[in-house]
XYZ file of C-alpha atoms in Angstrom:
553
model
C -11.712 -32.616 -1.518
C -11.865 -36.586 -0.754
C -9.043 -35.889 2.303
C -11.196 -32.928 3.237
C -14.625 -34.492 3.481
C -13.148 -37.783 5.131
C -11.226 -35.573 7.871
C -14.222 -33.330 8.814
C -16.425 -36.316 8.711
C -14.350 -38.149 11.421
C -13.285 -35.377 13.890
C -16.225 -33.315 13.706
C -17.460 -33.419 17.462
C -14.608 -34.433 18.957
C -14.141 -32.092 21.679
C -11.029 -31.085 21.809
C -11.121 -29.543 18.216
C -11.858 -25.532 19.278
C -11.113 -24.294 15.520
C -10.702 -25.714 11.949
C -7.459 -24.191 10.028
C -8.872 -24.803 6.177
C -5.349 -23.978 4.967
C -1.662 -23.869 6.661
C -0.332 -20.890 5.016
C -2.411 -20.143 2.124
C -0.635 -18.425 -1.079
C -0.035 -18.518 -4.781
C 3.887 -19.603 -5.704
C 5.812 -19.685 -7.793
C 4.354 -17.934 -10.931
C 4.362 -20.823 -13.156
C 2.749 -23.056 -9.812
C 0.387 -24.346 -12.859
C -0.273 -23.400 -16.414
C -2.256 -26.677 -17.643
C -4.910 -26.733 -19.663
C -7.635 -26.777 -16.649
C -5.814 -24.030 -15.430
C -5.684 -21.958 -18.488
C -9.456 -22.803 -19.013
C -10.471 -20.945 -15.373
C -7.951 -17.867 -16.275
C -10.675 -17.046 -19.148
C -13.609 -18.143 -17.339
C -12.671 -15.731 -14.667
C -11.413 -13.035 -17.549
C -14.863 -13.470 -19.089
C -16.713 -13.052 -15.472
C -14.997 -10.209 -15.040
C -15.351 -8.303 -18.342
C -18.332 -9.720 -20.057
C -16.896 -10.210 -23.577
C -13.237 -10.095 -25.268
C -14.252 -7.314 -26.630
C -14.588 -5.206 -23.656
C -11.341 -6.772 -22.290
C -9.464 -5.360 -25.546
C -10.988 -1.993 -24.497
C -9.932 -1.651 -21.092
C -6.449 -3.511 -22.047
C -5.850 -2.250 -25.276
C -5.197 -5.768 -26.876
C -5.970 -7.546 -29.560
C -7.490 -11.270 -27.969
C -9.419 -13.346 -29.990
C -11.464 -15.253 -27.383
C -11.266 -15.947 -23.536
C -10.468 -19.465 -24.489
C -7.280 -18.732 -26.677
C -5.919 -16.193 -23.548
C -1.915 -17.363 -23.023
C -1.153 -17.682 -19.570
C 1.666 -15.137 -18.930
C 5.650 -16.053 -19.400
C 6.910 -12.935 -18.904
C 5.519 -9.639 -16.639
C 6.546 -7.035 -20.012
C 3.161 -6.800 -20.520
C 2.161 -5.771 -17.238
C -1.444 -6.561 -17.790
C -1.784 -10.164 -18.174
C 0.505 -11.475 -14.963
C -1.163 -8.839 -13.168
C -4.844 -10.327 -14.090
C -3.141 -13.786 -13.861
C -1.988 -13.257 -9.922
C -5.193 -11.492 -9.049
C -6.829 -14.326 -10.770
C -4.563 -17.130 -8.401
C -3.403 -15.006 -5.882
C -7.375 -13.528 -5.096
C -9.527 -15.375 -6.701
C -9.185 -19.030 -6.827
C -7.303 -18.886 -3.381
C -10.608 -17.443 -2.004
C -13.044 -19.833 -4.183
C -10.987 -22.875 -3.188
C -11.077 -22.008 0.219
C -14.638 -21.678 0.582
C -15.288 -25.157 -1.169
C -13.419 -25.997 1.798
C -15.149 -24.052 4.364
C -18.562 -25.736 2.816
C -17.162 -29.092 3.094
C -16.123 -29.003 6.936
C -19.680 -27.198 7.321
C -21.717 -30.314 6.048
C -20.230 -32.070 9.009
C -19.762 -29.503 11.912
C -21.801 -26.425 11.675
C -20.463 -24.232 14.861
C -16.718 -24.546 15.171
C -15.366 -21.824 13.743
C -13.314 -22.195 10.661
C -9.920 -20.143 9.716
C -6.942 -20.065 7.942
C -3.498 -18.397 8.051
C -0.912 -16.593 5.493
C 2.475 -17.723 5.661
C 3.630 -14.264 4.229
C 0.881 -11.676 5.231
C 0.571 -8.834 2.315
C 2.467 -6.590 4.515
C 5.778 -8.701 3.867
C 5.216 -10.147 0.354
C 8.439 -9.114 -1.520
C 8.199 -9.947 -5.330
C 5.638 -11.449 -7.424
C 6.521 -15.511 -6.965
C 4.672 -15.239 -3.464
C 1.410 -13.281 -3.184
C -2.132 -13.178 -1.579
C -4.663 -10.977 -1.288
C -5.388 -10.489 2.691
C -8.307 -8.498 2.216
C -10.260 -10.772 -0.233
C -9.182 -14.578 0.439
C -9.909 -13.490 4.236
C -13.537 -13.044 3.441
C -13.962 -17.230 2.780
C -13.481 -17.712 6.532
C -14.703 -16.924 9.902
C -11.143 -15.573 11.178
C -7.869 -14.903 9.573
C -4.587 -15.371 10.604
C -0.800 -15.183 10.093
C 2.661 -17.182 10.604
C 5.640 -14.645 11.588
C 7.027 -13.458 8.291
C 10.543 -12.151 9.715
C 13.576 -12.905 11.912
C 12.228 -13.767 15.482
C 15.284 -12.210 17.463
C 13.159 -9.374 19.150
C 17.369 -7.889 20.704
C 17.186 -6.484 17.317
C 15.435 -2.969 16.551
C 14.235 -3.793 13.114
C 12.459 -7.517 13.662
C 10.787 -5.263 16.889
C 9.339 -3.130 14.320
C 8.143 -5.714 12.054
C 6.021 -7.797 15.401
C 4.492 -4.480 16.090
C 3.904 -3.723 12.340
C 2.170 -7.663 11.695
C -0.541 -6.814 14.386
C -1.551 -3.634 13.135
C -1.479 -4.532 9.564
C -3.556 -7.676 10.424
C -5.973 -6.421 12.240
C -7.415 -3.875 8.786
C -7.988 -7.094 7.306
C -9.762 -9.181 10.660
C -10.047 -7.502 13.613
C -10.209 -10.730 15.064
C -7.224 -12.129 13.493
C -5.121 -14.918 14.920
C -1.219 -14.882 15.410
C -1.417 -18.923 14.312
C 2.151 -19.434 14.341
C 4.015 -17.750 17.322
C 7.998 -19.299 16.804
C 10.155 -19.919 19.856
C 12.585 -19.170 17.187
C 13.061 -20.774 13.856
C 16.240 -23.372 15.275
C 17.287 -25.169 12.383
C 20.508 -25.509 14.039
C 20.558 -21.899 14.963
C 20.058 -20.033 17.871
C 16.160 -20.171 19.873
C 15.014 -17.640 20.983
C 15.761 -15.964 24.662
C 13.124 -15.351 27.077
C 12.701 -11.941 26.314
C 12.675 -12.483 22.746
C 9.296 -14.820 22.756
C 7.758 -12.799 25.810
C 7.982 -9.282 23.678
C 6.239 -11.633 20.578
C 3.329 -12.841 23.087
C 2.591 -9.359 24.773
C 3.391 -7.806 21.593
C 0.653 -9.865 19.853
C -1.754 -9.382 22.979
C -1.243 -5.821 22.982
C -1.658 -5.422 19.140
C -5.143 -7.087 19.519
C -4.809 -10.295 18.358
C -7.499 -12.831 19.682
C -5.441 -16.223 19.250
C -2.502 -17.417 19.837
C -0.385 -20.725 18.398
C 2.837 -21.900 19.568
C 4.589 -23.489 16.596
C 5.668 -26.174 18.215
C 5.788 -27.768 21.365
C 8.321 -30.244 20.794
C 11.134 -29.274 17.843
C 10.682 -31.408 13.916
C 12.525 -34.059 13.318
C 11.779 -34.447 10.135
C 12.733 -32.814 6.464
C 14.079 -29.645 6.293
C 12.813 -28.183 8.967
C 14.724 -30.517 11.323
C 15.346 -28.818 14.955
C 12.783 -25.820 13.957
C 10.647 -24.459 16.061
C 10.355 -26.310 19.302
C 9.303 -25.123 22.755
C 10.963 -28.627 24.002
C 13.923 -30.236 22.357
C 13.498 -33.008 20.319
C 14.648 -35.359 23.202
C 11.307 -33.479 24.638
C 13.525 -31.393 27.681
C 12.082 -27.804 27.942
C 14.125 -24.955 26.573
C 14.431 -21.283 28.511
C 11.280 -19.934 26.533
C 8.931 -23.085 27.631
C 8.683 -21.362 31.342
C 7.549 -17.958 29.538
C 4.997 -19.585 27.733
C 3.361 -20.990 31.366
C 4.035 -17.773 32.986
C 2.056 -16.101 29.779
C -0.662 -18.371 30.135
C -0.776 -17.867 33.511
C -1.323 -14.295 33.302
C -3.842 -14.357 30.739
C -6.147 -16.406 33.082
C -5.427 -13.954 35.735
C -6.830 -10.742 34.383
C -9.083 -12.540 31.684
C -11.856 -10.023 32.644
C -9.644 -7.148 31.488
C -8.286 -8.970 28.089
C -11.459 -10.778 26.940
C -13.046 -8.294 24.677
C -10.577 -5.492 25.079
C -9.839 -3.721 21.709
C -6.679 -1.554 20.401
C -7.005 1.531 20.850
C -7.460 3.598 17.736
C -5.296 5.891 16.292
C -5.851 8.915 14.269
C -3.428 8.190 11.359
C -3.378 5.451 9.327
C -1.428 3.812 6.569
C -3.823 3.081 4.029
C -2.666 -0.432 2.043
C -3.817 -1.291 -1.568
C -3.060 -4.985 -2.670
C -3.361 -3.877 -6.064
C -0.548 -1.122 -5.746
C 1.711 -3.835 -3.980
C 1.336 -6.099 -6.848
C 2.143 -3.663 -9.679
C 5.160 -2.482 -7.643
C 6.070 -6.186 -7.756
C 5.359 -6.447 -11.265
C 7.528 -3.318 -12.214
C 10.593 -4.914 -9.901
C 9.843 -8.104 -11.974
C 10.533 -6.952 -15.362
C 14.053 -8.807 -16.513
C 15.752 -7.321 -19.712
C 16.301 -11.330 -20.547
C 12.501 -11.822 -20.820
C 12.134 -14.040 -17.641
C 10.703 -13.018 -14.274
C 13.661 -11.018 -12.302
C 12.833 -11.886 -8.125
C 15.459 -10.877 -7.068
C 15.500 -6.941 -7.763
C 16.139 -5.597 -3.737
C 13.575 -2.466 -4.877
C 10.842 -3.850 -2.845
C 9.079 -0.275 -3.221
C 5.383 -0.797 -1.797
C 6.902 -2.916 0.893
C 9.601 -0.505 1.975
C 7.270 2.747 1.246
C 4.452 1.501 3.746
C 7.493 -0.190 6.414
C 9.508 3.276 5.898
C 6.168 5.138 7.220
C 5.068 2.864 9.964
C 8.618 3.218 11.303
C 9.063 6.780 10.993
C 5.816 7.366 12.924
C 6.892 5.037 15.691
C 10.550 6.238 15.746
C 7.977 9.773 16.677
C 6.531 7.783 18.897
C 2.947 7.779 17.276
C 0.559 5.207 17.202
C -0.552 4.320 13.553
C -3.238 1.688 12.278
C -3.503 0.261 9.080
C -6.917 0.418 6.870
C -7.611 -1.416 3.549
C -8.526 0.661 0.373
C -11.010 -1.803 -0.247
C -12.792 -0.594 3.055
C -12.710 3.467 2.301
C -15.853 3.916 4.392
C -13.050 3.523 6.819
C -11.405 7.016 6.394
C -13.705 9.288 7.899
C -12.566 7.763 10.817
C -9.134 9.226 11.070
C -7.474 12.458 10.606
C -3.921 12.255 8.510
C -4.675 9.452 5.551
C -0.875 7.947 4.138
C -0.920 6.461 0.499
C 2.133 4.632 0.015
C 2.898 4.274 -3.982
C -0.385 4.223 -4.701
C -0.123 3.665 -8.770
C -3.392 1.944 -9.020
C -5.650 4.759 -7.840
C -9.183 3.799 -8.043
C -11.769 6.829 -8.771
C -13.965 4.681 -6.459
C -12.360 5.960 -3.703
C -13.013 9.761 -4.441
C -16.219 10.633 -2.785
C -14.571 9.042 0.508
C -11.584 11.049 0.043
C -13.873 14.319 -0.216
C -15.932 13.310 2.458
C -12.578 13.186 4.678
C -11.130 16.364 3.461
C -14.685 18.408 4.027
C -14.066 17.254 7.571
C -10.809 18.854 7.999
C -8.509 15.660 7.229
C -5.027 15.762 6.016
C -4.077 13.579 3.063
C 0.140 12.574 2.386
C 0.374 11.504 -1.049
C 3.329 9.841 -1.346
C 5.681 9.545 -4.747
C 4.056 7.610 -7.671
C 0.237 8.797 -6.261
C -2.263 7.929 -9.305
C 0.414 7.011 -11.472
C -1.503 4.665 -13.483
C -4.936 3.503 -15.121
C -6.666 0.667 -13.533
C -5.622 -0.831 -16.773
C -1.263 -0.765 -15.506
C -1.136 2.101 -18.259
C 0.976 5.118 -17.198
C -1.879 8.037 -16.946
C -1.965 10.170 -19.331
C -3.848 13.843 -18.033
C -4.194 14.703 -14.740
C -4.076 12.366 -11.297
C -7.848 10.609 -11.263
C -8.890 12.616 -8.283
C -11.458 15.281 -9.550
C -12.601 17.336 -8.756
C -10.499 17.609 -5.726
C -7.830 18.790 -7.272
C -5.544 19.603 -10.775
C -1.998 17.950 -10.848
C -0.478 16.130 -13.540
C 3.221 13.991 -13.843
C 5.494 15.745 -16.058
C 8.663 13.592 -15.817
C 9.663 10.479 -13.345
C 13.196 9.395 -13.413
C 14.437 6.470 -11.159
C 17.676 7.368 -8.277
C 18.658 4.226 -8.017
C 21.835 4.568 -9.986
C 22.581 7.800 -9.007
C 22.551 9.961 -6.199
C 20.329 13.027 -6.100
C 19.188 15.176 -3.230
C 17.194 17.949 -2.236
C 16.824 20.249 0.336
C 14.174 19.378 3.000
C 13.628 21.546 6.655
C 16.904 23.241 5.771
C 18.797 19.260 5.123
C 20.701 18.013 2.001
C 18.366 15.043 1.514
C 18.306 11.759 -0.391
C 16.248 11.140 -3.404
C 14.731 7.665 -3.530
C 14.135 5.786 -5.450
C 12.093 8.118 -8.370
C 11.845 11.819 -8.646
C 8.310 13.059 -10.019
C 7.773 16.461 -11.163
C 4.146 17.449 -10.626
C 2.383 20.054 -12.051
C -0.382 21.233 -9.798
C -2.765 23.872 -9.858
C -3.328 26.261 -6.547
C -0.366 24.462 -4.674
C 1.857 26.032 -2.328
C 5.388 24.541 -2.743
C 7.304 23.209 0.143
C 10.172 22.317 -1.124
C 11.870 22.029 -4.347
C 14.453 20.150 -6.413
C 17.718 21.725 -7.564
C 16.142 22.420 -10.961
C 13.440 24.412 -9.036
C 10.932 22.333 -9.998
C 9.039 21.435 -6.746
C 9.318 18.518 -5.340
C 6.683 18.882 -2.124
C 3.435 20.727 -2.427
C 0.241 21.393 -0.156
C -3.063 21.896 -1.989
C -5.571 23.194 -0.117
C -8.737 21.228 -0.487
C -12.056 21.657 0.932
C -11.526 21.756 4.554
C -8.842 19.775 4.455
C -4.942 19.715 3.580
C -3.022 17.362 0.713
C 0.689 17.111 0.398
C 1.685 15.443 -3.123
C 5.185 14.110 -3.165
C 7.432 14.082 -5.702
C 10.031 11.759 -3.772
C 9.060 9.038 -1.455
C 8.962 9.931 2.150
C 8.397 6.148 3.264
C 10.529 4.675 1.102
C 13.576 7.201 1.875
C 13.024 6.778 5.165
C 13.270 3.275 5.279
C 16.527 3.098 3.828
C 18.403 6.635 4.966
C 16.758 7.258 8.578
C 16.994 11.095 8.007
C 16.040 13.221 10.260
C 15.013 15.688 7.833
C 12.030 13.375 6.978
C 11.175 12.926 10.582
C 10.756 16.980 10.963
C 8.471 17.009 8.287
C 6.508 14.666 9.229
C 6.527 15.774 12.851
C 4.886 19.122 11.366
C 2.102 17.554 9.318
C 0.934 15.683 12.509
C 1.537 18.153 14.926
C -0.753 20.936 12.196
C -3.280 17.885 12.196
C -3.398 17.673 15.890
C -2.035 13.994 16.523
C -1.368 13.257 20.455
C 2.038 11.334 20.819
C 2.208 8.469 23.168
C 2.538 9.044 26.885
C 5.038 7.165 27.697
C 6.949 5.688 24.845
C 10.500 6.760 23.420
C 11.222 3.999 20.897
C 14.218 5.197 19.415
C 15.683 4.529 22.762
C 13.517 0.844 23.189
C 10.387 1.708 25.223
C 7.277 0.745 23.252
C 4.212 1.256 23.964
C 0.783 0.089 23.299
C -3.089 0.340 24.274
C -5.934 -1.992 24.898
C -9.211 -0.544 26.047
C -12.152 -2.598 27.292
C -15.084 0.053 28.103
C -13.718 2.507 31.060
C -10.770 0.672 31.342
C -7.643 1.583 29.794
C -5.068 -1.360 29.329
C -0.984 0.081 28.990
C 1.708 -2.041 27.798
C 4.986 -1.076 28.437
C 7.870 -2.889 26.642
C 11.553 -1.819 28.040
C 14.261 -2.773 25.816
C 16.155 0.386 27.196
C 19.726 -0.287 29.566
C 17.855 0.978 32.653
C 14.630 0.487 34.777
C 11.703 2.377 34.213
C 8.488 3.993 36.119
C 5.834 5.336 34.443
C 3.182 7.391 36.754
C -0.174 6.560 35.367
C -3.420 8.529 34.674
C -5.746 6.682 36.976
C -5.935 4.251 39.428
C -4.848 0.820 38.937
C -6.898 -1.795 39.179
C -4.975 -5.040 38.144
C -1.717 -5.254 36.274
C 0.175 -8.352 34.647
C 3.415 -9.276 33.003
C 6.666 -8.354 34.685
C 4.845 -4.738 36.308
C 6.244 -3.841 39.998
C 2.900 -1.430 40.494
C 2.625 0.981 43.792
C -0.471 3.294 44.475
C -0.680 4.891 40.780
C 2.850 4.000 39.499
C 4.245 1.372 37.093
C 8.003 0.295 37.351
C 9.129 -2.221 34.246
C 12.740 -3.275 34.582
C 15.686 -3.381 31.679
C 14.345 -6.099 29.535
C 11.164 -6.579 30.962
C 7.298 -6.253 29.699
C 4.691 -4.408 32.013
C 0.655 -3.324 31.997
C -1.304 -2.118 34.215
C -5.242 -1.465 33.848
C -6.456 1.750 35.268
């Protein structure tokens, strides 16, 4: 903390320091990143704070430890329970612990700029075990939260559009204030930068997705290390490239209608994706398991990641707009009306009374594949799902697809199986649809007020990877029964986005054309100001072929 404390004691005041970043992206890697003796020491000091004795750690674990003290730091994930303890331990715990030593420390010397820090790879877009961190918890050390780009930056490209849109809503369930802290004029490297319209759909895109900061990485390109020729606004020789005359236009703009964006929120949505860190890390765990008794990173499954993608794309592909929420924040719920659980195997009882609370109101809940698969102690469940009294459903047999091709038939379509088939047993369920054994592979349980579909075969995830259209009519159905409003004006399988910002009575639209032809919306009120690349006459908005438009009204 000696770098720490002499930094904050020399800068704090300075004026031209608006914000302190504690940490330039904060996560735990690789697995073995330390296992000495200081290390192992915390591991059952933070075992012990969390359990009380060994003994009531062999209860919930079913082991046979002799003392927090004597507790091996993991080797291998076959035991499930102790890499998953040790990366909630350094992935949650001592990331968030370490970062508020640091947040005290730059305190004692300046106590009103605020202080943040930024993920390199946001939980949204972790991918195996070797590179994790808890979002929702670590966030908490700081006064705002942030995130580098964690995908391709070409935005010509359907997919890496996705992903910008995805990364706003995502971060804002865990900081509604969060900060886009490394915006890339592309990654260079000796590859290709960005074009203009590439970096202006990441700005508006960020803008539009609520973010409250922005941070060029860089303004002139490295020159140093492996990153040489990355990320640079101006060539190294310091000569502007294409994208350094968006970023003044973009600035530009901001300033203009800064009494429209200042304060201006996202507009909320009435489904949302609900995201469990602990979930994500089992699913990582599983993928991890090697059958030569060493970490395997490099399975490709990527379940959690590509359930929760496969649903935020599907919904936009509809042309819905979706938010995120943490499980951690269930008080959240009530606020929506459909409720998607992507592989949620760590299902936490906790969360009941919210979930009945949301179904006496009428809600809809999409259980997707591997719902309540496990104990909070990474033990397959044995009995029924832990969601009573809601309702009675139990896993009879799960077999994995993923070497060999099954299908079923869904809204009259042969449809893919992937990557597990469940058979449920539930009580009081009407069945949907079925496997070719018979055994039923969608059901709808009537609960309370309110509606839940249990899945025996991953909507998200099968959408991610097949695109079937099958999937979309289903979907369409539940949200259409559940009374979810479309966008206005968006088609996004055929490249107009769309987003919302709204700032009391005024309504901000964002209009992103990656279509082949010219556009013109006709808006729902009056317009007061617009911005970006927006050709605006009486009530009507007119974005050109590769262009970004709003308009306030």
């Amino acid at each position: 903390m000696l770098f720490v404390e002499k930094v904050s004691e020399r800068y704090a005041g300075n004026k031209n320091i608006i914000l302190w970043n504690a940490w330039n992206e904060i996560r735990h890697k690789p697995i073995e990143e330390c296992y000495c003796p200081h290390c192992r020491k915390a591991f059952g000091k933070y075992l012990e704070g969390k359990f009380g004795t060994v003994e009531n750690l062999n209860k919930h674990y079913g082991t046979a430890e002799e003392s927090f003290e004597t507790i091996n730091l993991p080797i291998m994930p076959h035991g499930f329970w102790d890499i998953y303890e040790f990366k909630k331990f350094k992935g949650s715990h001592e990331l968030h612990r370490f970062l508020k030593e640091i947040y005290a420390v730059v305190r004692k010397y300046d106590p009103k700029t605020p202080i943040m820090c930024h993920a390199g790879f946001c939980s949204a877009f972790q991918t195996h075990v070797g590179d994790v961190v808890d979002d929702y918890n670590v966030s908490k050390a700081v006064d705002f939260w942030g995130t580098s780009l964690p995908f391709d930056t070409n935005m010509d490209v359907a997919d890496n559009r996705i992903s910008m849109m995805l990364l706003g809503d995502f971060m804002r369930s865990v900081d509604k204030n969060y900060f886009n802290h490394e915006i890339y004029p592309g990654l260079g490297m000796f590859n290709d930068y960005d074009t203009p319209f590439d970096l202006k759909f990441k700005l508006y895109t960020a803008l539009s997705g609520g973010a409250k900061g922005l941070v060029y990485w860089q303004y002139r390109a490295e020159r140093v290390g492996m990153e040489q020729d990355c990320a640079g606004i101006m060539r190294v020789d310091g000569t502007p490239r294409p994208v350094a005359f968006e970023v003044q236009k973009f600035g530009a703009d901001i300033r203009k209608n800064m009494q429209y964006l200042a304060g201006a929120e996202v507009e909320q949505s009435k489904v949302a994706i609900i995201f469990d860190f602990d979930s994500m890390l089992m699913s990582e765990i599983e993928e991890a398991t090697g059958t030569d008794f060493k970490y395997n990173l490099d399975n490709g499954m990527v379940y959690y990641g590509k359930s929760h993608r496969g649903m935020y794309t599907l919904l936009k592909n509809l042309n819905y707009n979706v938010d995120y929420v943490g499980v951690t924040n269930p008080e959240q719920f009530e606020n929506y009306k459909v409720l998607y659980f992507p592989y949620y195997s760590m299902l936490d009882e906790k969360i009941v009374p919210y979930l009945q609370k949301f179904l006496e109101n009428g809600g809809t809940v999409i259980a997707d594949e591997g719902f309540g698969l496990r104990d909070m102690n990474t033990w397959m469940r044995v009995g029924d799902i832990n969601v009573k009294p809601l309702f009675n459903a139990r896993l009879s047999e799960r077999r994995c697809t993923a070497k060999r091709e099954e299908y079923f038939e869904l809204m009259g379509e042969k449809t893919k199986i992937l990557p597990y088939k469940s058979e449920i047993n539930a009580e009081n369920a009407e069945v949907i649809a079925t496997f070719e054994n018979g055994v039923p592979a969608i059901q709808r349980i009537n609960v309370l007020s309110g509606k839940v579909y249990l899945l025996g075969v991953s909507m998200g995830y099968s959408y991610n990877e097949t695109k079937a259209e099958s999937i979309e009519k289903f979907i369409c159905g539940i949200m259409e029964d559940a009374g979810i409003e479309r966008y206005k004006y968006a088609d996004f399988k055929k490249g107009i986005y769309e987003k919302r910002l709204v700032n009391n009575d005024k309504t901000i639209v964002f209009i992103f054309n990656n279509s082949n032809e010219d556009k013109t919306f006709e808006l729902e009120g009056e317009i007061s100001a617009f911005g970006a690349d927006a050709v605006v006459e009486e009530n009507k908005m007119t974005v050109k072929s590769g262009e970004v438009g709003y308009a306030v009204f």
